[in-house]
Amino acid sequence: MQHVHPHPEDHLTSSAMLQDIVIGLSDGLTVPFALAAGLSGAVQSSGLVITAGLAEVVAGSIAMGLGGYLAGRTEVEHYESELQREYQEIKDVPHVERAEVDELLQEMGLSEATREQAVRELTADPDQWVRFMMKYELGLEKPDPRQAPKSAFTISAAYAVGGLIPLSAYFLTSTPTQGLLWSAVITLVCLLIFGYLKSSMTGQPPVLGALKMAGTGTLAAGAAFLVARQFESH
């Protein structure tokens, strides 16, 4: 009976979902905020900022979701392509593949006698042989084929939620200038939080990551605001 390991899969799924949430939220915060800031420098109506912002959130969430789906499908297709190539190689050039197995085991520190027995046992079963090569030669883990639609939905929803955060200030204020002020405060705090989380997940210094993300959002919004003001002055 085959032994099933449910816990690593659960951890992997949770990690992937958390990563998708952070990606969607961070992008959702930055792009609509920059758009709203730019419009605030060019129009006098909060309604126009809200309308354009909501349109961007809808379009952006669809684009982000599609990007997440395509990335997931590409990973699955790449794995399947490499899998078929490995099966073909152990069929066409088994001596070369056995030598590669021996070399990999040598890098792991196994003695010659142990390697000889391990190579013999590993290569006795084609499926086991290919799984070994996929993991230790190519460094590829089998992706979950269901992850692509999950990522698409998660990223899309997170982007929409993130995009509504900077726009929320415009619903509660009477002028675009007031909306921009409160939107900047709210968005800056959120960017710091999600920059910290994103950097923690990727093993980067979290404080530096938080500052980088906040700085990126501020620069994007500032640039959009100044460009809009320039066009308005003409």
Coordinates of N, CA, C and O in Angstrom, one line a residue, residues 55 62 75 78 91 96 115 149 153 176 199 220:
A55 N -13.0 51.0 -12.7 CA -12.7 50.3 -14.0 C -11.3 49.7 -14.0 O -11.2 48.6 -14.5
I62 N -8.8 41.1 -13.5 CA -8.9 40.1 -14.6 C -7.5 39.7 -15.2 O -7.2 38.6 -15.4
E75 N 4.0 26.1 -15.6 CA 4.7 25.3 -14.7 C 4.4 23.8 -14.9 O 5.3 23.0 -15.0
H78 N 5.7 22.6 -18.4 CA 7.1 22.5 -18.3 C 7.5 21.2 -17.6 O 8.4 20.5 -18.1
K91 N 15.3 5.5 -21.9 CA 15.1 4.5 -22.9 C 16.2 4.5 -24.0 O 16.7 3.4 -24.4
V96 N 24.1 6.5 -20.0 CA 24.4 7.9 -19.7 C 23.6 8.3 -18.4 O 24.1 9.0 -17.5
R115 N 26.9 3.4 -3.7 CA 26.4 4.0 -5.0 C 26.1 2.9 -6.0 O 25.1 2.9 -6.7
P149 N -5.9 27.3 -11.5 CA -7.2 28.1 -11.3 C -7.3 28.6 -9.9 O -7.9 29.7 -9.7
F153 N -7.9 32.7 -9.2 CA -9.0 33.3 -8.4 C -8.4 34.1 -7.2 O -8.9 35.2 -6.9
P176 N -11.3 65.5 -4.5 CA -10.1 64.6 -4.8 C -8.9 64.9 -4.0 O -8.2 64.0 -3.7
S199 N 8.4 40.2 1.9 CA 9.8 40.0 2.1 C 10.1 38.8 3.1 O 11.0 38.0 2.9
A220 N 5.4 55.9 -7.7 CA 4.5 55.7 -8.8 C 3.3 56.7 -8.7 O 2.9 57.3 -9.7

